XYZ file of C-alpha atoms in Angstrom:
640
model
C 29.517 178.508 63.761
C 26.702 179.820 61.778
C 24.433 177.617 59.503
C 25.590 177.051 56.076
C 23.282 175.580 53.862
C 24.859 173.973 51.115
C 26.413 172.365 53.994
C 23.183 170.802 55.110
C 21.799 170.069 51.788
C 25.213 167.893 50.881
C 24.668 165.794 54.053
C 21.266 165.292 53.430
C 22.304 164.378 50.198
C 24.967 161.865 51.254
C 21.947 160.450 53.659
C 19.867 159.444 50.809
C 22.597 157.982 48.980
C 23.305 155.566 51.288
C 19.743 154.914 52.010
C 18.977 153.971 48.932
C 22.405 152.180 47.908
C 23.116 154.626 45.471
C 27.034 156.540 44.607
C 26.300 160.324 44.858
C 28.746 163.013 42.846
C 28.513 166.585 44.158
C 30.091 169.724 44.116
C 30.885 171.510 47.027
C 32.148 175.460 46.816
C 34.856 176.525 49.091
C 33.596 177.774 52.366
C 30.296 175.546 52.614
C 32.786 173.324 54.816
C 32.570 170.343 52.818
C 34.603 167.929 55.101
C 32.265 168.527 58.102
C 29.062 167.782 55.447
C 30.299 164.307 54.564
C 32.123 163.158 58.018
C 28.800 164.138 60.208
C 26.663 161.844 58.138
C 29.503 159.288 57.768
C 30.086 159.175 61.549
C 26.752 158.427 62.131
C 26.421 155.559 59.708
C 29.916 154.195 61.811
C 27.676 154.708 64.757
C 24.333 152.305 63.106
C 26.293 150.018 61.301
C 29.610 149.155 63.309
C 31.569 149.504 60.352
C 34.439 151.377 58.970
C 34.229 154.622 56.498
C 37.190 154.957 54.279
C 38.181 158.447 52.823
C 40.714 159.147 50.493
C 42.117 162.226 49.920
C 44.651 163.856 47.481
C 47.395 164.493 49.888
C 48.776 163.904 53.446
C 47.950 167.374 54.473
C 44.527 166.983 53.971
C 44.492 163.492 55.817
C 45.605 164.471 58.639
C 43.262 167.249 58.592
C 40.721 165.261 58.109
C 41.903 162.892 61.167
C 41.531 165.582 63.149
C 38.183 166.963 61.648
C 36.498 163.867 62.441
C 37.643 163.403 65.587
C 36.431 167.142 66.839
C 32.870 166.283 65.752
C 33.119 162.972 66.858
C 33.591 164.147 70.551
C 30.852 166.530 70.113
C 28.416 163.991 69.026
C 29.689 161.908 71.981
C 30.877 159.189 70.108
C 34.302 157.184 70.682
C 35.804 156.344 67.819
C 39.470 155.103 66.470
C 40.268 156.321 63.319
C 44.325 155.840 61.024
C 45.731 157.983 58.398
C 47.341 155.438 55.733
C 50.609 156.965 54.118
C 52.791 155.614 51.543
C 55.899 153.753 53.009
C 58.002 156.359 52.074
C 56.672 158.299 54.874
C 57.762 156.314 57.477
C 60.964 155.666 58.874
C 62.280 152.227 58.995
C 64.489 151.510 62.383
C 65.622 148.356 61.179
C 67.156 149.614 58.314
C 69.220 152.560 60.475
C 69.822 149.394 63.013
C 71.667 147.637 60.349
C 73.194 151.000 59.151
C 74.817 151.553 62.787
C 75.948 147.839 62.827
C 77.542 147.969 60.131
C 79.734 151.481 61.028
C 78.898 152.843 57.315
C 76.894 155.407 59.368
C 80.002 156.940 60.833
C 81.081 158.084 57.271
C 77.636 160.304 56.435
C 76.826 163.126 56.388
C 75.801 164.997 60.035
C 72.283 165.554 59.095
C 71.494 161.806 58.267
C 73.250 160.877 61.266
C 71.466 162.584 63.294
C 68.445 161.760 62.309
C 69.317 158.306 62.478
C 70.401 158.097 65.681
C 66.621 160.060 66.300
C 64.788 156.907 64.954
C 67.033 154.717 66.399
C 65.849 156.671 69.916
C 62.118 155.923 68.978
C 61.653 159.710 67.771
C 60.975 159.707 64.583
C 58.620 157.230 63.541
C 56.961 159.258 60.528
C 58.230 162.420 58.373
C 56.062 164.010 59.655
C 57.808 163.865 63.037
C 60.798 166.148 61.439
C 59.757 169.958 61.355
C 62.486 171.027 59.581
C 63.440 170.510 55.991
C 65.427 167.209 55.353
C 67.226 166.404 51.825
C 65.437 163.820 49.872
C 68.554 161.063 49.345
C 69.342 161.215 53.358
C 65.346 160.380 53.960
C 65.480 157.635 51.654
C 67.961 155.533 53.307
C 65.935 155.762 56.421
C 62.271 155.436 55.180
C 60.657 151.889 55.357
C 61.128 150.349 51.869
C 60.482 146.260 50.795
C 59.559 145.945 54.539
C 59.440 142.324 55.793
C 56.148 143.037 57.804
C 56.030 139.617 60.607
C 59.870 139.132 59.957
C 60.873 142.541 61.486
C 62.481 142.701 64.473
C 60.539 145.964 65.202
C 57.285 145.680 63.958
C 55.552 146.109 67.573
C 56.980 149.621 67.656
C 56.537 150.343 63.940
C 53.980 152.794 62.908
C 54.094 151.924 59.276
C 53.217 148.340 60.339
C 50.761 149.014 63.002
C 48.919 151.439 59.989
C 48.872 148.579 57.475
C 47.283 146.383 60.425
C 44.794 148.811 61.144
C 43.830 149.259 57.386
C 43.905 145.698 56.669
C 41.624 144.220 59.450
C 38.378 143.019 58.892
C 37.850 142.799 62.685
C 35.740 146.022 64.757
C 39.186 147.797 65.255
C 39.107 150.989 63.406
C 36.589 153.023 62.435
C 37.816 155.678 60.137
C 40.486 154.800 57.634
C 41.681 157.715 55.642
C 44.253 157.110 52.905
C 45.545 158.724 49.873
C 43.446 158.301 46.484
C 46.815 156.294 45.793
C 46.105 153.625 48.033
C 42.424 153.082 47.216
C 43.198 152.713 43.974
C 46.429 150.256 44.151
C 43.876 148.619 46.936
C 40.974 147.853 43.884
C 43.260 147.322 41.563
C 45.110 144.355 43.802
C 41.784 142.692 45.467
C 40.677 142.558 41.208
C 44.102 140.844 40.840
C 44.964 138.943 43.887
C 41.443 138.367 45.757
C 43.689 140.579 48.963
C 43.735 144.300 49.139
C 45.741 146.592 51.374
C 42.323 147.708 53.185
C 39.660 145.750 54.991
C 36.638 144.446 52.778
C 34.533 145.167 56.043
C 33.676 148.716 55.500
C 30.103 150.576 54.924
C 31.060 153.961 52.839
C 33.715 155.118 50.398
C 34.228 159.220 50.504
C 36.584 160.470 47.857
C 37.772 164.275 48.621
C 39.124 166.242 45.783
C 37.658 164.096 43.435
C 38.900 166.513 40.311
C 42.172 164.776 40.772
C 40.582 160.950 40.730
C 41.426 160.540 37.266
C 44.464 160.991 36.611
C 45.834 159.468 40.002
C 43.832 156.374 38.865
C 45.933 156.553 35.334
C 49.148 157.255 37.885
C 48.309 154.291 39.631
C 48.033 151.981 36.646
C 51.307 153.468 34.946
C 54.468 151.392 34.998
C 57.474 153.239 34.468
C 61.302 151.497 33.708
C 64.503 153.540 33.117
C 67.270 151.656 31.239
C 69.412 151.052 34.601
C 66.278 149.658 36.259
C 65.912 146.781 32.624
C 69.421 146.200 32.778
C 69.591 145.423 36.797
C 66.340 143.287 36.440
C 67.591 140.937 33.260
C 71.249 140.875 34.889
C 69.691 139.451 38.391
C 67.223 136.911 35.993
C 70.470 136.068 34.608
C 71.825 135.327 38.250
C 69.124 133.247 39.087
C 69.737 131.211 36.037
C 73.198 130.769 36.266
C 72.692 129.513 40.133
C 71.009 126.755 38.697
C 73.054 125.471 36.808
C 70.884 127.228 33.688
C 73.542 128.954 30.899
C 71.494 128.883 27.632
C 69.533 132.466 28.469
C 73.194 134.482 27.924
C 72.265 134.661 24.492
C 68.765 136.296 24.847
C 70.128 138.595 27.957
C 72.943 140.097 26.020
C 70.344 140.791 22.802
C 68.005 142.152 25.155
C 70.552 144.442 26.824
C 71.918 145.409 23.392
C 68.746 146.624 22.120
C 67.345 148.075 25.305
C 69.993 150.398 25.330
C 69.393 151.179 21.564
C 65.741 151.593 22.766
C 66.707 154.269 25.787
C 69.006 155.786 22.998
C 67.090 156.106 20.134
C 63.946 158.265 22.357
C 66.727 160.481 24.176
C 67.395 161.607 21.131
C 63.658 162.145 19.775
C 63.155 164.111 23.071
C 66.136 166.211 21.997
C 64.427 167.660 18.815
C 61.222 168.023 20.643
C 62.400 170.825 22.772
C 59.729 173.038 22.077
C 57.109 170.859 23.340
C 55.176 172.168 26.599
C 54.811 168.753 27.565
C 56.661 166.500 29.938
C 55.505 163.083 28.794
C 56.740 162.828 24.881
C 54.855 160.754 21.973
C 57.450 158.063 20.849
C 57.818 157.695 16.932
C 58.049 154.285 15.529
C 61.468 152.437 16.264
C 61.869 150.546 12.961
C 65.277 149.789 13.552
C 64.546 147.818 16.354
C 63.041 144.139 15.656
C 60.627 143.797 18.315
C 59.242 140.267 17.706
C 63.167 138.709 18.287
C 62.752 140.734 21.695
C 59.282 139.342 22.305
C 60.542 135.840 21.505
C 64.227 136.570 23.904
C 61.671 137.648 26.706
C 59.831 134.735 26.313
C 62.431 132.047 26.351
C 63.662 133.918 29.709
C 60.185 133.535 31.666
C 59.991 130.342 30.181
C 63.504 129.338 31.586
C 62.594 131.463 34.926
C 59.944 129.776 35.594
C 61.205 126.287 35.775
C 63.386 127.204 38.382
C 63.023 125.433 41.477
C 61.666 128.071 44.428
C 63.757 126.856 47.339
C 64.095 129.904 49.207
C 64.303 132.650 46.279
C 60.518 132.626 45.903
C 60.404 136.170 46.035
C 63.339 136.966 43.714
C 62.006 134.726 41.095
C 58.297 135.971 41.399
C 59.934 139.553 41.215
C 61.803 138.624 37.934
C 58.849 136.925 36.177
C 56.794 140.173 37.307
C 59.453 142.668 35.465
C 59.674 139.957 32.448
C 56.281 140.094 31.716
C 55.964 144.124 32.050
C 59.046 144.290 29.773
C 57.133 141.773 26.881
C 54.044 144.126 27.328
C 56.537 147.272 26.531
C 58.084 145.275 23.635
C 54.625 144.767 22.114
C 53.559 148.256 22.743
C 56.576 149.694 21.554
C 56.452 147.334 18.254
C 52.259 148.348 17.706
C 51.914 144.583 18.737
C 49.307 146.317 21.691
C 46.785 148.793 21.078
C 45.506 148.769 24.058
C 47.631 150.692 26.286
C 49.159 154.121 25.650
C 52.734 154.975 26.166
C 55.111 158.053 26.243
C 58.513 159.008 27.675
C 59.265 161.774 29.610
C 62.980 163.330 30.868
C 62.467 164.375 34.656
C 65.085 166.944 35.717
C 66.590 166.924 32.399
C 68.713 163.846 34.296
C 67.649 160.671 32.582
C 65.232 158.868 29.925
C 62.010 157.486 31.003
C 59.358 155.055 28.933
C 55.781 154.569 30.523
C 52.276 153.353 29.477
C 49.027 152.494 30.902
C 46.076 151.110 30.179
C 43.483 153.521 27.576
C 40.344 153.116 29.591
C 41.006 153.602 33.021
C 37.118 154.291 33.199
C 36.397 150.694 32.839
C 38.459 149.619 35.329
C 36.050 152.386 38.086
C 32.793 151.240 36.552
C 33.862 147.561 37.610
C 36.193 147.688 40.648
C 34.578 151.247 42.271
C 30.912 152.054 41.274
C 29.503 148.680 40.854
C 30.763 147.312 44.628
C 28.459 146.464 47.877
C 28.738 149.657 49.046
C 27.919 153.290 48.744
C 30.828 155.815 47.206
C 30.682 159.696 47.786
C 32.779 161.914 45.069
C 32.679 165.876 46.077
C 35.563 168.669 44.794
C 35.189 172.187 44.383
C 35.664 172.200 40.896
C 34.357 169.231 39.329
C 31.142 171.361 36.991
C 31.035 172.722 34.007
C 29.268 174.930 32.874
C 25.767 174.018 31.718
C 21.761 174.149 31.965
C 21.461 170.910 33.245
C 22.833 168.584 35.872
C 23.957 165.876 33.132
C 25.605 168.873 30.909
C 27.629 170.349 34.155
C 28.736 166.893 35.841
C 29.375 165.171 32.059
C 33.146 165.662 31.993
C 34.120 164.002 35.102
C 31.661 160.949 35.475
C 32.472 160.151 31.238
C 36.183 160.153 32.514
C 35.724 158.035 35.237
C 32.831 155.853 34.198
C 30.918 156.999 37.416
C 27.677 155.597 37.911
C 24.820 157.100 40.543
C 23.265 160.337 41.644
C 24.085 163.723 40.596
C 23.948 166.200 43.483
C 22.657 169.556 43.004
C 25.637 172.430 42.768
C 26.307 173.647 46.585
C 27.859 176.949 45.878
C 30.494 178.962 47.953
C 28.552 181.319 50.865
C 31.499 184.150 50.280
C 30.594 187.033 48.903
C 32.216 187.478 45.510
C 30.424 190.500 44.061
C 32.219 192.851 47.111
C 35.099 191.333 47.808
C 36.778 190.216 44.668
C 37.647 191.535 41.118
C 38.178 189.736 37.908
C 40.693 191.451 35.555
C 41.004 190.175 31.925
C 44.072 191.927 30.133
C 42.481 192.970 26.427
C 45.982 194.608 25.223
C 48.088 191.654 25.393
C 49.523 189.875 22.403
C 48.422 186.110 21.405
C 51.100 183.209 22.792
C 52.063 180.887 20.137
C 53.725 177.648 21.831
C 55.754 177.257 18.221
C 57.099 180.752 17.866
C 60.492 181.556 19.676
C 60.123 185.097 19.150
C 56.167 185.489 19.949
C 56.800 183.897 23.208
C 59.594 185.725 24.584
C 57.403 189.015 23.014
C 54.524 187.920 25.543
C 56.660 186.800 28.591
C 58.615 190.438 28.357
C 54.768 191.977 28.142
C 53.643 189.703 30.768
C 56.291 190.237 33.218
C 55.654 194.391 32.964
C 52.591 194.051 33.418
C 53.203 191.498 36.951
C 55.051 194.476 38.087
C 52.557 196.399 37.003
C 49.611 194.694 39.113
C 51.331 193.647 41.952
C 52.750 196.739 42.651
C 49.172 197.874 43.199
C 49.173 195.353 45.793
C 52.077 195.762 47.793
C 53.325 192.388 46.053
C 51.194 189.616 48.324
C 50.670 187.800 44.991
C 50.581 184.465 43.359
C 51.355 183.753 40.233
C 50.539 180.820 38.209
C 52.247 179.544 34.841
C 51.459 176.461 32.855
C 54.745 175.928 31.518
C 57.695 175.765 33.876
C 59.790 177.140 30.811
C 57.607 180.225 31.257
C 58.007 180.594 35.081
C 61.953 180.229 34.221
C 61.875 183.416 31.443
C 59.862 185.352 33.692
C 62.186 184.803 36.783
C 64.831 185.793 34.415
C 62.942 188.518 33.352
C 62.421 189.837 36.513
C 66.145 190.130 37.635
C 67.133 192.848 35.198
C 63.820 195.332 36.611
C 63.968 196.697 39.884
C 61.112 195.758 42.229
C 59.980 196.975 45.640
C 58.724 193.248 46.914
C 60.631 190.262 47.333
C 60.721 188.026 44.109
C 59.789 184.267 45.482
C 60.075 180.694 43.294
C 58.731 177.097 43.789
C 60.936 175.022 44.931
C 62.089 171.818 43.710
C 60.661 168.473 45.347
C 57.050 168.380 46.536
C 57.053 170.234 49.602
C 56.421 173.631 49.557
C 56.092 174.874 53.276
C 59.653 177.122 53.434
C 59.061 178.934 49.825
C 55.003 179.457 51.209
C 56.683 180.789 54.749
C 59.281 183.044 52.937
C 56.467 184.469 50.492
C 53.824 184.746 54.462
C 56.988 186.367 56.046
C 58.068 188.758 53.188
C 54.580 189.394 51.458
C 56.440 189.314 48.225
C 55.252 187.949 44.981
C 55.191 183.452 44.786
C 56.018 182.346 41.364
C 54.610 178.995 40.455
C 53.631 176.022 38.590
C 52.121 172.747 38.885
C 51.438 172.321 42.333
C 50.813 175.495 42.958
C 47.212 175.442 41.433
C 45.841 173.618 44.176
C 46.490 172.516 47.894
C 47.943 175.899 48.949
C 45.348 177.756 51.395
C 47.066 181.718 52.492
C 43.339 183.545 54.227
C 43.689 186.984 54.701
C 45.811 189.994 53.247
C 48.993 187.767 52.998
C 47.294 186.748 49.256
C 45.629 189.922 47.580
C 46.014 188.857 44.298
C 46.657 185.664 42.045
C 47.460 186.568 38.443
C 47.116 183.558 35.766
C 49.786 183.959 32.866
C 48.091 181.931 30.345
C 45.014 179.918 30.488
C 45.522 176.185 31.751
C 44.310 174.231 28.738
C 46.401 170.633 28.523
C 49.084 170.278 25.944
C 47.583 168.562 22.567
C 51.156 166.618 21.901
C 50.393 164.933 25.548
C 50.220 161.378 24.430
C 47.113 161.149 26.898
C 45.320 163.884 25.659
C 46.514 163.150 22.170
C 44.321 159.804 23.229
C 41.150 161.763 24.185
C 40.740 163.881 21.619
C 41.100 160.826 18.727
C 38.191 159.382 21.324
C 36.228 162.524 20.820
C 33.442 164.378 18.549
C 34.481 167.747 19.484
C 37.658 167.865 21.133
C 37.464 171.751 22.108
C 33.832 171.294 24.126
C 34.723 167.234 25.201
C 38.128 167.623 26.251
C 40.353 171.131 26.000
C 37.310 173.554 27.995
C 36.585 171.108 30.872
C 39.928 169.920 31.509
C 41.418 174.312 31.623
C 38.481 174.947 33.587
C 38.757 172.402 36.210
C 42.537 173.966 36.570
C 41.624 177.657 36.391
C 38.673 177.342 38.621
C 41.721 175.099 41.382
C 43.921 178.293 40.627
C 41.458 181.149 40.969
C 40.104 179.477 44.305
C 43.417 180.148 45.527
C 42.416 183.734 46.246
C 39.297 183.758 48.716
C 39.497 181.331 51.481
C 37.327 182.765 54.250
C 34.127 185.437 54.795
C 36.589 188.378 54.812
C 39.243 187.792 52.413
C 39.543 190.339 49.440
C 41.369 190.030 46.468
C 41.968 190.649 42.526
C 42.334 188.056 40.234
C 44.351 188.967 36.928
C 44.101 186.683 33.842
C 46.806 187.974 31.353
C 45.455 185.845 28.778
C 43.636 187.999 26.132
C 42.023 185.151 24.400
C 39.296 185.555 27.170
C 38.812 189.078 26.418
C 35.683 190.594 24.500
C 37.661 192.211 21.577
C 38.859 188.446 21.094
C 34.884 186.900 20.505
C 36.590 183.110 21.483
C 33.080 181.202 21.674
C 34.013 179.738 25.239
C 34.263 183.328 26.706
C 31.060 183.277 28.725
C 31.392 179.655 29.434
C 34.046 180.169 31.219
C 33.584 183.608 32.926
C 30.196 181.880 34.060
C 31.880 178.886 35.307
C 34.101 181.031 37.651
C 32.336 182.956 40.928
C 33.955 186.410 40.706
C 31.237 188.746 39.474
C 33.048 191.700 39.387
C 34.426 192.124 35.625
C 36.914 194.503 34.153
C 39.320 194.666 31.419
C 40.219 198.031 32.489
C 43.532 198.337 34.211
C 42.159 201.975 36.325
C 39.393 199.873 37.472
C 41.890 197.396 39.107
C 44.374 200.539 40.858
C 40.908 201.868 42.257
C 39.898 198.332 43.535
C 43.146 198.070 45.290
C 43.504 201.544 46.731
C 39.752 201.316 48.327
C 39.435 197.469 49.565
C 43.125 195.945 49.499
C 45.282 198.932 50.729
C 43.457 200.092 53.753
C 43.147 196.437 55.198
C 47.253 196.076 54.618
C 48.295 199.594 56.502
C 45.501 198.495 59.469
């Protein structure tokens, strides 16, 4: 492997952090082979001080690729080390649970594939998801997967590998030396040692690395959100009820059935608000005043029941009882927030699937709760992405977004740009001749998306199909699809799939070298080197929704909302999207931006902002300049 400096210069970096007890931020461009510049220095600080290095990523592929990264170097440094990749339970399977399933002969009366499966982890071989290399249906993994697991009570913990992981994580004795987790965990583990005093990973470790770091924010405000759906209220105050009536305790009926009753009014009353918001590009909904519903009676109800609940002898339903004073107390906070009782959290509901109502809120400054539980601990944290500048003269200027939104505190690390040589081997396309979107107009939009999808057929006939192509708006990606099945097209037409796994719709697009239609997801994670991705075309540009309750938030909390807020937050997106395209020394592509707003005719004042911000230094808005590109760099590599 050849030398890559902005390799070197980000370990030496991370070096000096540590040395001096500092948290270091830094950008790292793709190629520079950022994982290997913060696990050589972090192996060797394992090595001095005996003591573990956690690193948390932003998904499972990229743990276990990590796992495997550090153990490669490790054996060429000569080191022995034990490292553990910490899931969430869900990603384990649970044998006692498919024990009690086959004992109980309800097993015989499912479907093949669970059974099957089933009788697999019964066998001892499937311990993990992972373990399954084929697809398998959501609702038959979740009545296999660990879930409320009784840890030192299980019959099978000694075989388990969700328990033997939490052990691992959790010990404060020289056992592991490399714990890498999900940004998930780290943050439910700071958020429960401020809480509790106990975590879910050992206090005993040296370094914090944090991978992907663009994401930190909002899994932090994920973390922290609390979501209820009306069955989930209604099951929770009918088992408080239970508890109650067990006792002997009957004067909580009253304040159960008014709770219930106006619960349901509640879950009612914001279905239909979400009804005549159908135009927003949103999935989490502002909720407009209630007045109907008289939230201090509810407050007072939900008070009299932890009251009640909490004189209840524990006996043996310790757990139940802790678990209904927990939900009573999140329901009074949602009372209060819903009645403008509590200003200090935001809320929203959201309908996912179209299938049923959901009310959340978190706290408004997640920052505060970094600057206190993260950047102010014993040891050293590490923060690196590809995408988390801006553009900028000055450190401060380029790093500002991301360490305001997260409170970060410590050393900025100079840029480490991407080795790969954008000028030859990639071309940036701006459309100039298409018309405005208007999120409000009907008509306007379904005028750009027929535009839009000639001119996908357009470009990625110039590329033999072998293209991505990323929406903001699932409603868009539907219209397009839609579109698209009336024209005739020479490559296959390709769609996300539902769910979070991706892997058959990114075979069937590697097979086919058709054209990937996506959304969400699909702007980061996904890494297709070589001529399988030519091209990645960008419908609209990624700026976040103003009716988003959170960014709704941000931009009352802000001077100038376009510069603070809208501009960083698009470009951290675009620049995840565009990097899509080149993922290795050879790879050559096109990327198309079908937004005209970023077009010179258009003068927007953030043009050259965010051109600069982007690495492709080949611009054109000239759609001749794009067929020639193709026919003379993309064509002759695909007929090799």
């Amino acid at each position: 492997m050849a030398p890559r400096e902005g390799q070197e210069n980000m370990s030496l970096d991370i070096v000096e952090a540590f040395a001096n007890d500092d948290n270091l931020i830094i950008e790292a461009g793709v190629g520079i082979g950022k994982s290997f510049a913060y696990l050589i220095p972090a192996l060797l600080i394992n090595e001095m001080f005996k003591k573990p290095i956690v690193i948390a990523t932003s998904s499972i592929q990229l743990s276990e690729q990590i796992y495997n990264d550090v153990h490669n170097i490790a054996q060429r440094l000569g080191f022995d080390i034990k490292s553990v990749v910490g899931k969430g339970m869900n990603n384990y399977s649970c044998q006692e649970r498919v024990e009690k399933l086959i004992e109980s002969g309800s097993l015989e009366r499912e479907d093949s594939e669970l059974v099957k499966i089933a009788n697999r982890i019964s066998a001892g071989k499937i311990k993990q998801r992972s373990d399954i290399y084929y697809s398998v249906k959501e609702k038959h993994w979740n009545k296999v997967s660990v879930n409320n697991c009784t840890y030192e009570k299980c019959t099978y913990r000694n075989t388990c590998d969700f328990y033997k992981m939490r052990h691992l994580i959790k010990s404060n004795s020289w056992e592991v030396d490399f714990i890498v987790v999900n940004q998930d965990l780290l943050i439910r583990d700071l958020i429960r040692k401020y809480e509790t005093g106990r975590g879910f990973i050992t206090d005993n470790t040296v370094l914090t690395v944090i991978d992907e770091a663009h994401n930190f924010e909002e899994k932090v405000r994920s973390a922290l959100t609390l979501t209820f759906d009306l069955s989930y209220i209604k099951k929770s105050l009918k088992n408080t009820s239970g508890l109650l009536s067990s006792r002997g305790v009957y004067n909580h009926i009253r304040s159960i059935d008014a709770l219930i009753f106006n619960v349901e009014s509640i879950f009612q009353m914001i279905e239909a608000q979400i009804k005549n918001d159908r135009l927003s590009e949103s999935e989490r909904y502002v909720i407009l005043p209630l007045d109907s519903i008289d939230f201090k009676a509810l407050d007072e109800f939900t008070k009299e029941l932890i009251t009640s609940t909490s004189l209840i002898e524990t006996g043996k339903k310790e757990r139940q009882i802790d678990d209904a004073l927990h939900d009573l107390r999140n329901f009074q906070t949602l009372f209060s927030i819903l009645g403008g009782n509590d200003l200090n959290h935001l809320i929203w509901s959201q309908n996912p699937n179209k299938k049923i109502v959901e009310i959340s809120y978190c706290p408004k400054n997640i920052k505060e709760v970094l600057t206190d539980r993260l950047f102010s601990g014993r040891n050293s944290v590490i923060l690196t992405s590809a995408t988390i500048c801006q553009s900028g003269s000055s450190l401060k200027e380029k790093y500002s977004y991301i360490t305001t939104a997260l409170g970060f505190k410590g050393v900025l690390g100079e840029q480490q740009f991407s080795p790969y040589n954008y000028v030859d081997n990639a071309l940036l396309y701006v459309a100039k001749d298409m018309p405005l979107y208007r999120t409000k107009d009907e008509e306007n939009k379904e005028e750009f998306l027929r535009i839009a999808t000639d001119k996908i057929v357009e470009l990625c006939n110039m590329t033999r199909g072998r293209t991505l192509v990323l929406f903001s708006a699932k409603e868009d990606l539907k219209i397009t699809v839609e579109n698209l099945a009336k024209i005739k097209v020479n490559w296959e037409v390709i769609v996300q799939k539902e769910g979070s796994s991706q892997e058959s719709a990114l075979n069937q697009f590697k097979e086919s070298k058709g054209v990937i239609f996506g959304t969400g997801i699909f702007w980061e994670g996904i890494n297709i080197s070589g001529q399988d991705l030519s091209q990645v075309i960008i419908v609209r540009l990624p700026f976040p929704v103003p009716s988003d309750p959170i960014t709704e938030h941000k931009i009352k909390n802000s001077k100038d909302a376009m510069n603070e807020i809208f501009l960083p937050e698009m470009l951290i997106k675009l620049r995840q999207g565009t990097g899509r395209l080149i993922r290795s020394e050879t790879d050559i592509g096109i990327i198309s931006i079908l937004d005209s707003r970023l077009s010179k005719r258009n003068k927007k004042s953030y043009r050259d902002s965010v051109i600069n911000a982007l690495p492709f230094k080949t611009y054109t808005e000239d759609i001749k300049t794009v067929k020639d590109f193709s026919q003379n760099k993309i064509i002759p590599l695909i007929n090799q």
